[in-house]
Amino acid sequence: MPLLDEILNYNESFVEEKAYEPYQTSKLPDKRMVVVSCMDTRLVELLPRSMNLRNGDFKLIKNAGAIISHPFGSVMRSILVAVYELNADEVFVIGHHQCGMSSIEPQKMIGHFKERGVSNDTINTLKHSGVDLEKWLSGFKSVEESVRNSVDMVRNHPLLPDDIPVHGLVIAPDTGKLDLVVDGYDR
Ligand SMILES: [Zn+2]
């Protein structure tokens, strides 16, 4: 059965059997916090479990690498929405060890684009219109440094209120152990 059908089939009984009931909550985070983390599969359940966070406790923003790369990109906008409109009072940036973004090779990925049918013309057109693909696709060497950079970006954002602590942590994707990189209360 195709995945979509499998999901829709399952969903029908999920709703019918009211399996959603344990998850019902409001859109405001009970623990008044917002987390930025990586899309890594190992963290899907492990991250909240290891922090004692449940449905309704926190706002969760995810991308590849837990990287906040632009002060006016969608991640930063989401943080501001969480803070100003949804009662989040603390920000947690949580990278992880063995992150795919620490070993990503932009040149190789551009090669993969081409293997999957993206033409050289398209790559060149993007380059000529000012898209630095290599920079855009590059990750980080040190996850701690990346977390620190993202924390700085949030903390120094002109639109973030001064009294919002911004913490930086790194999680182990096998054990869930958290290492503190930036204590946002230290400011
Ligand atoms: Zn990752």
Short mmCIF file of N, CA and C and ligand atoms in Angstrom, two decimals:
data_model
loop_
_atom_site.label_atom_id
_atom_site.label_comp_id
_atom_site.label_asym_id
_atom_site.label_seq_id
_atom_site.Cartn_x
_atom_site.Cartn_y
_atom_site.Cartn_z
N MET A 1 0.85 -1.21 0.00
CA MET A 1 0.00 0.00 0.00
C MET A 1 0.89 1.25 0.00
N PRO A 2 0.60 2.21 -0.88
CA PRO A 2 1.41 3.45 -0.86
C PRO A 2 1.33 4.13 0.51
N LEU A 3 2.42 4.79 0.86
CA LEU A 3 2.53 5.39 2.20
C LEU A 3 1.36 6.33 2.51
N LEU A 4 0.99 7.15 1.53
CA LEU A 4 -0.08 8.12 1.79
C LEU A 4 -1.38 7.40 2.15
N ASP A 5 -1.70 6.34 1.40
CA ASP A 5 -2.92 5.59 1.68
C ASP A 5 -2.86 4.95 3.06
N GLU A 6 -1.68 4.40 3.37
CA GLU A 6 -1.48 3.77 4.67
C GLU A 6 -1.77 4.77 5.78
N ILE A 7 -1.24 5.99 5.59
CA ILE A 7 -1.41 7.03 6.61
C ILE A 7 -2.88 7.44 6.72
N LEU A 8 -3.51 7.63 5.58
CA LEU A 8 -4.92 8.07 5.61
C LEU A 8 -5.82 7.00 6.21
N ASN A 9 -5.53 5.75 5.91
CA ASN A 9 -6.30 4.64 6.49
C ASN A 9 -6.17 4.63 8.01
N TYR A 10 -4.93 4.71 8.44
CA TYR A 10 -4.67 4.70 9.88
C TYR A 10 -5.38 5.87 10.54
N ASN A 11 -5.29 7.02 9.87
CA ASN A 11 -5.85 8.25 10.44
C ASN A 11 -7.36 8.13 10.68
N GLU A 12 -8.01 7.46 9.77
CA GLU A 12 -9.46 7.32 9.90
C GLU A 12 -9.82 6.64 11.23
N SER A 13 -9.11 5.56 11.53
CA SER A 13 -9.44 4.86 12.78
C SER A 13 -8.91 5.65 13.99
N PHE A 14 -7.80 6.35 13.80
CA PHE A 14 -7.26 7.17 14.90
C PHE A 14 -8.31 8.17 15.38
N VAL A 15 -8.93 8.82 14.43
CA VAL A 15 -9.94 9.83 14.79
C VAL A 15 -11.21 9.16 15.32
N GLU A 16 -11.61 8.10 14.63
CA GLU A 16 -12.82 7.38 15.01
C GLU A 16 -12.75 6.89 16.46
N GLU A 17 -11.57 6.34 16.79
CA GLU A 17 -11.40 5.77 18.13
C GLU A 17 -11.02 6.82 19.17
N LYS A 18 -11.04 8.07 18.76
CA LYS A 18 -10.69 9.18 19.65
C LYS A 18 -9.32 8.98 20.31
N ALA A 19 -8.39 8.45 19.54
CA ALA A 19 -7.03 8.24 20.05
C ALA A 19 -6.32 9.57 20.28
N TYR A 20 -6.93 10.64 19.80
CA TYR A 20 -6.32 11.97 19.96
C TYR A 20 -6.50 12.53 21.37
N GLU A 21 -7.38 11.94 22.13
CA GLU A 21 -7.75 12.55 23.41
C GLU A 21 -6.57 12.84 24.35
N PRO A 22 -5.59 11.92 24.47
CA PRO A 22 -4.46 12.22 25.37
C PRO A 22 -3.62 13.41 24.91
N TYR A 23 -3.80 13.83 23.66
CA TYR A 23 -2.95 14.89 23.11
C TYR A 23 -3.62 16.25 23.09
N GLN A 24 -4.84 16.29 23.52
CA GLN A 24 -5.56 17.56 23.42
C GLN A 24 -4.99 18.58 24.40
N THR A 25 -4.75 19.77 23.86
CA THR A 25 -4.15 20.84 24.66
C THR A 25 -4.42 22.15 23.93
N SER A 26 -3.84 23.25 24.40
CA SER A 26 -4.06 24.52 23.70
C SER A 26 -2.85 24.86 22.85
N LYS A 27 -2.95 25.93 22.10
CA LYS A 27 -1.81 26.32 21.25
C LYS A 27 -0.76 27.10 22.03
N LEU A 28 -1.04 27.44 23.28
CA LEU A 28 -0.06 28.17 24.08
C LEU A 28 0.81 27.18 24.86
N PRO A 29 2.13 27.36 24.82
CA PRO A 29 3.01 26.39 25.48
C PRO A 29 2.95 26.50 27.01
N ASP A 30 2.57 25.41 27.68
CA ASP A 30 2.44 25.42 29.15
C ASP A 30 3.75 25.79 29.82
N LYS A 31 4.88 25.36 29.24
CA LYS A 31 6.18 25.67 29.85
C LYS A 31 6.78 26.96 29.29
N ARG A 32 5.99 27.68 28.54
CA ARG A 32 6.36 28.99 28.02
C ARG A 32 7.75 29.01 27.38
N MET A 33 7.98 28.06 26.50
CA MET A 33 9.29 27.98 25.86
C MET A 33 9.18 27.61 24.39
N VAL A 34 10.21 28.00 23.64
CA VAL A 34 10.29 27.61 22.23
C VAL A 34 11.65 26.95 21.99
N VAL A 35 11.63 25.84 21.27
CA VAL A 35 12.85 25.07 20.98
C VAL A 35 13.12 25.11 19.48
N VAL A 36 14.39 25.36 19.14
CA VAL A 36 14.82 25.20 17.75
C VAL A 36 15.73 23.99 17.71
N SER A 37 15.37 22.99 16.93
CA SER A 37 16.22 21.80 16.87
C SER A 37 16.32 21.26 15.45
N CYS A 38 17.00 20.10 15.36
CA CYS A 38 17.27 19.51 14.05
C CYS A 38 16.17 18.52 13.68
N MET A 39 16.00 18.32 12.39
CA MET A 39 14.97 17.41 11.89
C MET A 39 15.38 15.93 12.00
N ASP A 40 16.54 15.66 12.57
CA ASP A 40 17.05 14.28 12.68
C ASP A 40 15.97 13.31 13.19
N THR A 41 15.87 12.17 12.53
CA THR A 41 14.84 11.18 12.90
C THR A 41 15.00 10.69 14.34
N ARG A 42 16.26 10.63 14.80
CA ARG A 42 16.49 10.08 16.14
C ARG A 42 15.95 10.97 17.24
N LEU A 43 15.69 12.23 16.87
CA LEU A 43 15.26 13.19 17.89
C LEU A 43 13.75 13.36 17.96
N VAL A 44 13.04 12.75 17.04
CA VAL A 44 11.60 13.00 16.94
C VAL A 44 10.91 12.81 18.29
N GLU A 45 11.13 11.65 18.91
CA GLU A 45 10.54 11.41 20.23
C GLU A 45 11.55 11.61 21.35
N LEU A 46 12.82 11.30 21.04
CA LEU A 46 13.85 11.34 22.08
C LEU A 46 14.03 12.74 22.67
N LEU A 47 14.02 13.75 21.83
CA LEU A 47 14.26 15.12 22.32
C LEU A 47 13.24 15.53 23.38
N PRO A 48 11.94 15.47 23.07
CA PRO A 48 10.98 15.86 24.10
C PRO A 48 11.00 14.95 25.33
N ARG A 49 11.15 13.62 25.10
CA ARG A 49 11.17 12.70 26.23
C ARG A 49 12.32 13.00 27.18
N SER A 50 13.49 13.26 26.59
CA SER A 50 14.69 13.46 27.41
C SER A 50 14.64 14.79 28.17
N MET A 51 13.72 15.67 27.76
CA MET A 51 13.58 16.97 28.44
C MET A 51 12.30 17.04 29.27
N ASN A 52 11.62 15.92 29.36
CA ASN A 52 10.34 15.87 30.06
C ASN A 52 9.33 16.86 29.49
N LEU A 53 9.27 16.91 28.18
CA LEU A 53 8.33 17.80 27.51
C LEU A 53 7.26 16.98 26.81
N ARG A 54 6.03 17.45 26.94
CA ARG A 54 4.92 16.72 26.33
C ARG A 54 4.15 17.62 25.39
N ASN A 55 3.22 17.03 24.69
CA ASN A 55 2.34 17.81 23.83
C ASN A 55 1.78 18.98 24.63
N GLY A 56 1.84 20.17 24.07
CA GLY A 56 1.29 21.32 24.78
C GLY A 56 2.30 22.07 25.61
N ASP A 57 3.48 21.47 25.87
CA ASP A 57 4.46 22.13 26.73
C ASP A 57 5.27 23.21 26.03
N PHE A 58 5.54 23.03 24.73
CA PHE A 58 6.51 23.91 24.08
C PHE A 58 6.22 24.07 22.60
N LYS A 59 6.81 25.12 22.06
CA LYS A 59 6.77 25.35 20.62
C LYS A 59 8.02 24.72 20.03
N LEU A 60 7.89 24.05 18.92
CA LEU A 60 9.05 23.36 18.34
C LEU A 60 9.25 23.77 16.88
N ILE A 61 10.45 24.27 16.61
CA ILE A 61 10.82 24.68 15.25
C ILE A 61 11.98 23.77 14.83
N LYS A 62 11.87 23.18 13.66
CA LYS A 62 12.94 22.26 13.24
C LYS A 62 13.42 22.56 11.83
N ASN A 63 14.70 22.32 11.63
CA ASN A 63 15.24 22.31 10.27
C ASN A 63 16.48 21.43 10.26
N ALA A 64 17.16 21.35 9.13
CA ALA A 64 18.37 20.54 9.06
C ALA A 64 19.48 21.26 9.82
N GLY A 65 19.90 20.70 10.94
CA GLY A 65 21.04 21.24 11.68
C GLY A 65 20.70 22.17 12.83
N ALA A 66 19.42 22.50 13.02
CA ALA A 66 19.03 23.48 14.05
C ALA A 66 19.77 24.80 13.83
N ILE A 67 19.93 25.16 12.57
CA ILE A 67 20.71 26.34 12.22
C ILE A 67 19.79 27.54 12.00
N ILE A 68 20.12 28.64 12.67
CA ILE A 68 19.40 29.88 12.38
C ILE A 68 20.34 30.72 11.54
N SER A 69 20.12 30.69 10.23
CA SER A 69 21.13 31.25 9.34
C SER A 69 20.82 32.68 8.93
N HIS A 70 19.60 33.11 9.11
CA HIS A 70 19.27 34.46 8.65
C HIS A 70 18.42 35.19 9.68
N PRO A 71 18.80 36.45 10.02
CA PRO A 71 18.02 37.17 11.04
C PRO A 71 16.59 37.47 10.59
N PHE A 72 16.34 37.44 9.29
CA PHE A 72 14.98 37.68 8.84
C PHE A 72 14.46 36.51 7.99
N GLY A 73 14.86 35.31 8.39
CA GLY A 73 14.34 34.11 7.76
C GLY A 73 13.17 33.54 8.55
N SER A 74 12.68 32.39 8.10
CA SER A 74 11.45 31.85 8.69
C SER A 74 11.65 31.32 10.11
N VAL A 75 12.87 30.86 10.45
CA VAL A 75 13.08 30.36 11.81
C VAL A 75 13.00 31.52 12.80
N MET A 76 13.70 32.60 12.47
CA MET A 76 13.69 33.76 13.37
C MET A 76 12.28 34.34 13.48
N ARG A 77 11.57 34.34 12.38
CA ARG A 77 10.18 34.83 12.42
C ARG A 77 9.34 33.94 13.34
N SER A 78 9.54 32.64 13.25
CA SER A 78 8.78 31.72 14.11
C SER A 78 9.09 31.97 15.59
N ILE A 79 10.36 32.21 15.89
CA ILE A 79 10.73 32.51 17.28
C ILE A 79 10.01 33.76 17.76
N LEU A 80 9.99 34.78 16.93
CA LEU A 80 9.33 36.04 17.33
C LEU A 80 7.82 35.84 17.50
N VAL A 81 7.23 35.03 16.65
CA VAL A 81 5.80 34.74 16.79
C VAL A 81 5.56 34.01 18.11
N ALA A 82 6.43 33.04 18.41
CA ALA A 82 6.30 32.28 19.67
C ALA A 82 6.41 33.20 20.87
N VAL A 83 7.34 34.15 20.82
CA VAL A 83 7.58 35.05 21.94
C VAL A 83 6.45 36.09 22.07
N TYR A 84 6.13 36.74 20.96
CA TYR A 84 5.19 37.86 21.05
C TYR A 84 3.73 37.45 21.05
N GLU A 85 3.42 36.37 20.34
CA GLU A 85 2.00 36.03 20.17
C GLU A 85 1.59 34.77 20.92
N LEU A 86 2.57 33.99 21.39
CA LEU A 86 2.19 32.69 21.96
C LEU A 86 2.80 32.45 23.34
N ASN A 87 3.22 33.52 23.99
CA ASN A 87 3.63 33.44 25.40
C ASN A 87 4.92 32.68 25.69
N ALA A 88 5.77 32.47 24.71
CA ALA A 88 7.05 31.82 25.01
C ALA A 88 7.98 32.87 25.64
N ASP A 89 8.59 32.49 26.77
CA ASP A 89 9.47 33.42 27.50
C ASP A 89 10.93 33.00 27.46
N GLU A 90 11.22 31.82 26.93
CA GLU A 90 12.61 31.36 26.85
C GLU A 90 12.82 30.65 25.51
N VAL A 91 14.03 30.80 24.99
CA VAL A 91 14.37 30.16 23.72
C VAL A 91 15.48 29.14 23.96
N PHE A 92 15.33 27.95 23.39
CA PHE A 92 16.35 26.89 23.48
C PHE A 92 16.78 26.51 22.07
N VAL A 93 18.07 26.69 21.78
CA VAL A 93 18.62 26.21 20.51
C VAL A 93 19.34 24.90 20.83
N ILE A 94 18.88 23.80 20.23
CA ILE A 94 19.43 22.48 20.58
C ILE A 94 19.95 21.75 19.35
N GLY A 95 21.27 21.79 19.17
CA GLY A 95 21.90 21.00 18.11
C GLY A 95 22.15 19.59 18.63
N HIS A 96 22.76 18.77 17.81
CA HIS A 96 23.05 17.41 18.31
C HIS A 96 24.35 16.88 17.73
N HIS A 97 24.94 15.94 18.47
CA HIS A 97 26.14 15.26 17.99
C HIS A 97 25.78 14.39 16.79
N GLN A 98 26.76 14.09 15.97
CA GLN A 98 26.57 13.27 14.75
C GLN A 98 25.49 13.84 13.84
N CYS A 99 25.48 15.17 13.71
CA CYS A 99 24.47 15.80 12.85
C CYS A 99 24.89 15.71 11.39
N GLY A 100 23.94 15.40 10.53
CA GLY A 100 24.21 15.32 9.10
C GLY A 100 24.77 16.62 8.54
N MET A 101 24.41 17.75 9.14
CA MET A 101 24.87 19.04 8.64
C MET A 101 26.34 19.30 8.99
N SER A 102 26.94 18.42 9.80
CA SER A 102 28.36 18.61 10.10
C SER A 102 29.21 17.91 9.04
N SER A 103 28.60 17.06 8.25
CA SER A 103 29.40 16.33 7.26
C SER A 103 28.91 16.58 5.84
N ILE A 104 27.98 17.50 5.68
CA ILE A 104 27.43 17.72 4.35
C ILE A 104 28.48 18.38 3.45
N GLU A 105 28.54 17.90 2.21
CA GLU A 105 29.51 18.46 1.27
C GLU A 105 28.73 19.10 0.12
N PRO A 106 28.71 20.44 0.10
CA PRO A 106 27.91 21.15 -0.90
C PRO A 106 28.20 20.71 -2.33
N GLN A 107 29.49 20.54 -2.66
CA GLN A 107 29.83 20.15 -4.03
C GLN A 107 29.21 18.79 -4.39
N LYS A 108 29.25 17.89 -3.42
CA LYS A 108 28.70 16.56 -3.62
C LYS A 108 27.18 16.64 -3.82
N MET A 109 26.55 17.50 -3.02
CA MET A 109 25.09 17.62 -3.11
C MET A 109 24.69 18.24 -4.45
N ILE A 110 25.49 19.19 -4.92
CA ILE A 110 25.21 19.77 -6.24
C ILE A 110 25.35 18.67 -7.30
N GLY A 111 26.31 17.78 -7.09
CA GLY A 111 26.45 16.61 -7.97
C GLY A 111 25.19 15.76 -7.95
N HIS A 112 24.62 15.59 -6.76
CA HIS A 112 23.39 14.81 -6.63
C HIS A 112 22.22 15.50 -7.35
N PHE A 113 22.19 16.83 -7.29
CA PHE A 113 21.14 17.56 -8.04
C PHE A 113 21.20 17.15 -9.51
N LYS A 114 22.45 17.16 -10.01
CA LYS A 114 22.64 16.89 -11.45
C LYS A 114 22.26 15.45 -11.78
N GLU A 115 22.63 14.52 -10.91
CA GLU A 115 22.27 13.11 -11.12
C GLU A 115 20.76 12.93 -11.18
N ARG A 116 20.04 13.79 -10.44
CA ARG A 116 18.58 13.64 -10.40
C ARG A 116 17.89 14.50 -11.45
N GLY A 117 18.67 15.07 -12.36
CA GLY A 117 18.07 15.73 -13.51
C GLY A 117 18.14 17.25 -13.54
N VAL A 118 18.74 17.87 -12.53
CA VAL A 118 18.89 19.33 -12.58
C VAL A 118 20.01 19.64 -13.57
N SER A 119 19.74 20.53 -14.51
CA SER A 119 20.73 20.76 -15.57
C SER A 119 21.83 21.72 -15.11
N ASN A 120 22.97 21.63 -15.80
CA ASN A 120 24.05 22.59 -15.56
C ASN A 120 23.57 24.02 -15.76
N ASP A 121 22.71 24.19 -16.77
CA ASP A 121 22.15 25.52 -17.06
C ASP A 121 21.46 26.10 -15.83
N THR A 122 20.66 25.26 -15.20
CA THR A 122 19.94 25.73 -14.01
C THR A 122 20.92 26.13 -12.92
N ILE A 123 21.93 25.29 -12.70
CA ILE A 123 22.94 25.61 -11.68
C ILE A 123 23.63 26.93 -12.02
N ASN A 124 23.99 27.08 -13.28
CA ASN A 124 24.68 28.31 -13.69
C ASN A 124 23.80 29.54 -13.60
N THR A 125 22.53 29.38 -13.99
CA THR A 125 21.60 30.50 -13.91
C THR A 125 21.47 30.97 -12.46
N LEU A 126 21.38 29.99 -11.54
CA LEU A 126 21.27 30.35 -10.11
C LEU A 126 22.52 31.11 -9.67
N LYS A 127 23.68 30.59 -10.09
CA LYS A 127 24.94 31.25 -9.72
C LYS A 127 24.97 32.68 -10.22
N HIS A 128 24.55 32.85 -11.49
CA HIS A 128 24.59 34.19 -12.08
C HIS A 128 23.58 35.14 -11.47
N SER A 129 22.52 34.58 -10.91
CA SER A 129 21.54 35.48 -10.29
C SER A 129 21.88 35.70 -8.81
N GLY A 130 23.09 35.31 -8.44
CA GLY A 130 23.57 35.69 -7.11
C GLY A 130 23.34 34.66 -6.01
N VAL A 131 22.87 33.47 -6.38
CA VAL A 131 22.68 32.43 -5.37
C VAL A 131 24.02 31.70 -5.16
N ASP A 132 24.56 31.81 -3.96
CA ASP A 132 25.79 31.10 -3.64
C ASP A 132 25.41 29.72 -3.09
N LEU A 133 25.21 28.79 -4.03
CA LEU A 133 24.72 27.47 -3.64
C LEU A 133 25.62 26.79 -2.61
N GLU A 134 26.93 26.92 -2.83
CA GLU A 134 27.85 26.24 -1.92
C GLU A 134 27.72 26.75 -0.49
N LYS A 135 27.58 28.06 -0.39
CA LYS A 135 27.45 28.65 0.94
C LYS A 135 26.10 28.25 1.55
N TRP A 136 25.08 28.31 0.70
CA TRP A 136 23.72 28.03 1.17
C TRP A 136 23.59 26.58 1.67
N LEU A 137 24.31 25.69 1.02
CA LEU A 137 24.19 24.27 1.37
C LEU A 137 25.19 23.83 2.44
N SER A 138 26.07 24.72 2.83
CA SER A 138 27.11 24.27 3.76
C SER A 138 26.59 24.22 5.19
N GLY A 139 27.13 23.27 5.94
CA GLY A 139 26.70 23.09 7.33
C GLY A 139 27.69 23.70 8.29
N PHE A 140 28.19 22.91 9.22
CA PHE A 140 29.13 23.42 10.22
C PHE A 140 30.17 22.36 10.57
N LYS A 141 31.29 22.84 11.09
CA LYS A 141 32.34 21.91 11.51
C LYS A 141 32.11 21.47 12.95
N SER A 142 31.75 22.46 13.79
CA SER A 142 31.55 22.16 15.20
C SER A 142 30.11 22.49 15.56
N VAL A 143 29.41 21.53 16.13
CA VAL A 143 28.01 21.77 16.48
C VAL A 143 27.91 22.81 17.61
N GLU A 144 28.89 22.77 18.52
CA GLU A 144 28.87 23.75 19.62
C GLU A 144 28.98 25.17 19.06
N GLU A 145 29.89 25.33 18.10
CA GLU A 145 30.08 26.65 17.50
C GLU A 145 28.82 27.08 16.75
N SER A 146 28.21 26.14 16.05
CA SER A 146 26.99 26.45 15.32
C SER A 146 25.88 26.88 16.27
N VAL A 147 25.75 26.16 17.39
CA VAL A 147 24.72 26.51 18.38
C VAL A 147 25.00 27.91 18.94
N ARG A 148 26.28 28.16 19.23
CA ARG A 148 26.66 29.48 19.76
C ARG A 148 26.30 30.59 18.77
N ASN A 149 26.60 30.35 17.49
CA ASN A 149 26.27 31.35 16.47
C ASN A 149 24.77 31.61 16.40
N SER A 150 24.00 30.53 16.46
CA SER A 150 22.54 30.69 16.38
C SER A 150 22.01 31.42 17.61
N VAL A 151 22.56 31.06 18.78
CA VAL A 151 22.14 31.74 20.02
C VAL A 151 22.44 33.24 19.90
N ASP A 152 23.63 33.57 19.41
CA ASP A 152 24.01 34.99 19.24
C ASP A 152 23.05 35.71 18.30
N MET A 153 22.73 35.03 17.22
CA MET A 153 21.82 35.63 16.23
C MET A 153 20.47 35.97 16.88
N VAL A 154 19.96 35.07 17.70
CA VAL A 154 18.66 35.30 18.35
C VAL A 154 18.81 36.38 19.42
N ARG A 155 19.83 36.21 20.26
CA ARG A 155 20.00 37.11 21.40
C ARG A 155 20.22 38.56 20.94
N ASN A 156 20.92 38.71 19.83
CA ASN A 156 21.23 40.07 19.35
C ASN A 156 20.21 40.59 18.37
N HIS A 157 19.13 39.84 18.19
CA HIS A 157 18.14 40.28 17.21
C HIS A 157 17.46 41.56 17.68
N PRO A 158 17.36 42.55 16.78
CA PRO A 158 16.79 43.83 17.20
C PRO A 158 15.33 43.74 17.66
N LEU A 159 14.64 42.67 17.28
CA LEU A 159 13.23 42.58 17.63
C LEU A 159 12.96 41.64 18.81
N LEU A 160 14.01 41.02 19.35
CA LEU A 160 13.79 40.14 20.49
C LEU A 160 13.84 40.95 21.79
N PRO A 161 12.83 40.81 22.66
CA PRO A 161 12.87 41.55 23.92
C PRO A 161 14.11 41.17 24.74
N ASP A 162 14.66 42.14 25.48
CA ASP A 162 15.90 41.95 26.24
C ASP A 162 15.79 40.89 27.33
N ASP A 163 14.59 40.70 27.85
CA ASP A 163 14.45 39.83 29.02
C ASP A 163 14.20 38.35 28.67
N ILE A 164 14.40 37.99 27.41
CA ILE A 164 14.17 36.60 27.00
C ILE A 164 15.49 35.83 27.03
N PRO A 165 15.66 34.86 27.96
CA PRO A 165 16.88 34.06 27.95
C PRO A 165 16.95 33.18 26.69
N VAL A 166 18.14 33.11 26.12
CA VAL A 166 18.36 32.25 24.95
C VAL A 166 19.44 31.24 25.31
N HIS A 167 19.05 29.98 25.42
CA HIS A 167 19.96 28.92 25.83
C HIS A 167 20.47 28.15 24.61
N GLY A 168 21.67 27.59 24.75
CA GLY A 168 22.21 26.74 23.69
C GLY A 168 22.61 25.39 24.27
N LEU A 169 22.17 24.31 23.65
CA LEU A 169 22.50 22.97 24.13
C LEU A 169 22.82 22.04 22.97
N VAL A 170 23.50 20.96 23.31
CA VAL A 170 23.76 19.91 22.32
C VAL A 170 23.28 18.59 22.91
N ILE A 171 22.50 17.86 22.14
CA ILE A 171 21.95 16.60 22.64
C ILE A 171 22.64 15.41 21.94
N ALA A 172 22.80 14.31 22.69
CA ALA A 172 23.34 13.08 22.10
C ALA A 172 22.16 12.30 21.51
N PRO A 173 22.21 11.98 20.23
CA PRO A 173 21.06 11.35 19.57
C PRO A 173 20.86 9.88 19.95
N ASP A 174 21.80 9.33 20.71
CA ASP A 174 21.63 7.93 21.13
C ASP A 174 21.13 7.84 22.57
N THR A 175 21.61 8.73 23.44
CA THR A 175 21.23 8.63 24.85
C THR A 175 20.30 9.75 25.31
N GLY A 176 20.24 10.84 24.55
CA GLY A 176 19.42 11.97 24.97
C GLY A 176 20.13 12.88 25.96
N LYS A 177 21.41 12.61 26.24
CA LYS A 177 22.13 13.45 27.20
C LYS A 177 22.32 14.85 26.63
N LEU A 178 22.01 15.84 27.47
CA LEU A 178 22.15 17.24 27.05
C LEU A 178 23.43 17.83 27.60
N ASP A 179 24.18 18.53 26.74
CA ASP A 179 25.33 19.31 27.20
C ASP A 179 25.00 20.78 27.02
N LEU A 180 25.28 21.53 28.08
CA LEU A 180 24.99 22.96 28.03
C LEU A 180 26.12 23.70 27.31
N VAL A 181 25.75 24.50 26.33
CA VAL A 181 26.74 25.29 25.60
C VAL A 181 26.63 26.76 25.99
N VAL A 182 25.40 27.25 26.07
CA VAL A 182 25.16 28.63 26.49
C VAL A 182 24.04 28.65 27.52
N ASP A 183 24.36 29.16 28.71
CA ASP A 183 23.32 29.32 29.74
C ASP A 183 22.71 30.71 29.57
N GLY A 184 21.49 30.75 29.10
CA GLY A 184 20.85 32.03 28.78
C GLY A 184 20.57 32.89 30.00
N TYR A 185 20.66 32.32 31.21
CA TYR A 185 20.44 33.13 32.42
C TYR A 185 21.68 33.91 32.80
N ASP A 186 22.82 33.55 32.19
CA ASP A 186 24.10 34.16 32.54
C ASP A 186 24.26 35.57 32.04
N ARG A 187 23.33 36.01 31.29
CA ARG A 187 23.56 37.28 30.60
C ARG A 187 23.59 38.45 31.57
ZN ZN B 1 21.00 17.01 12.65
#
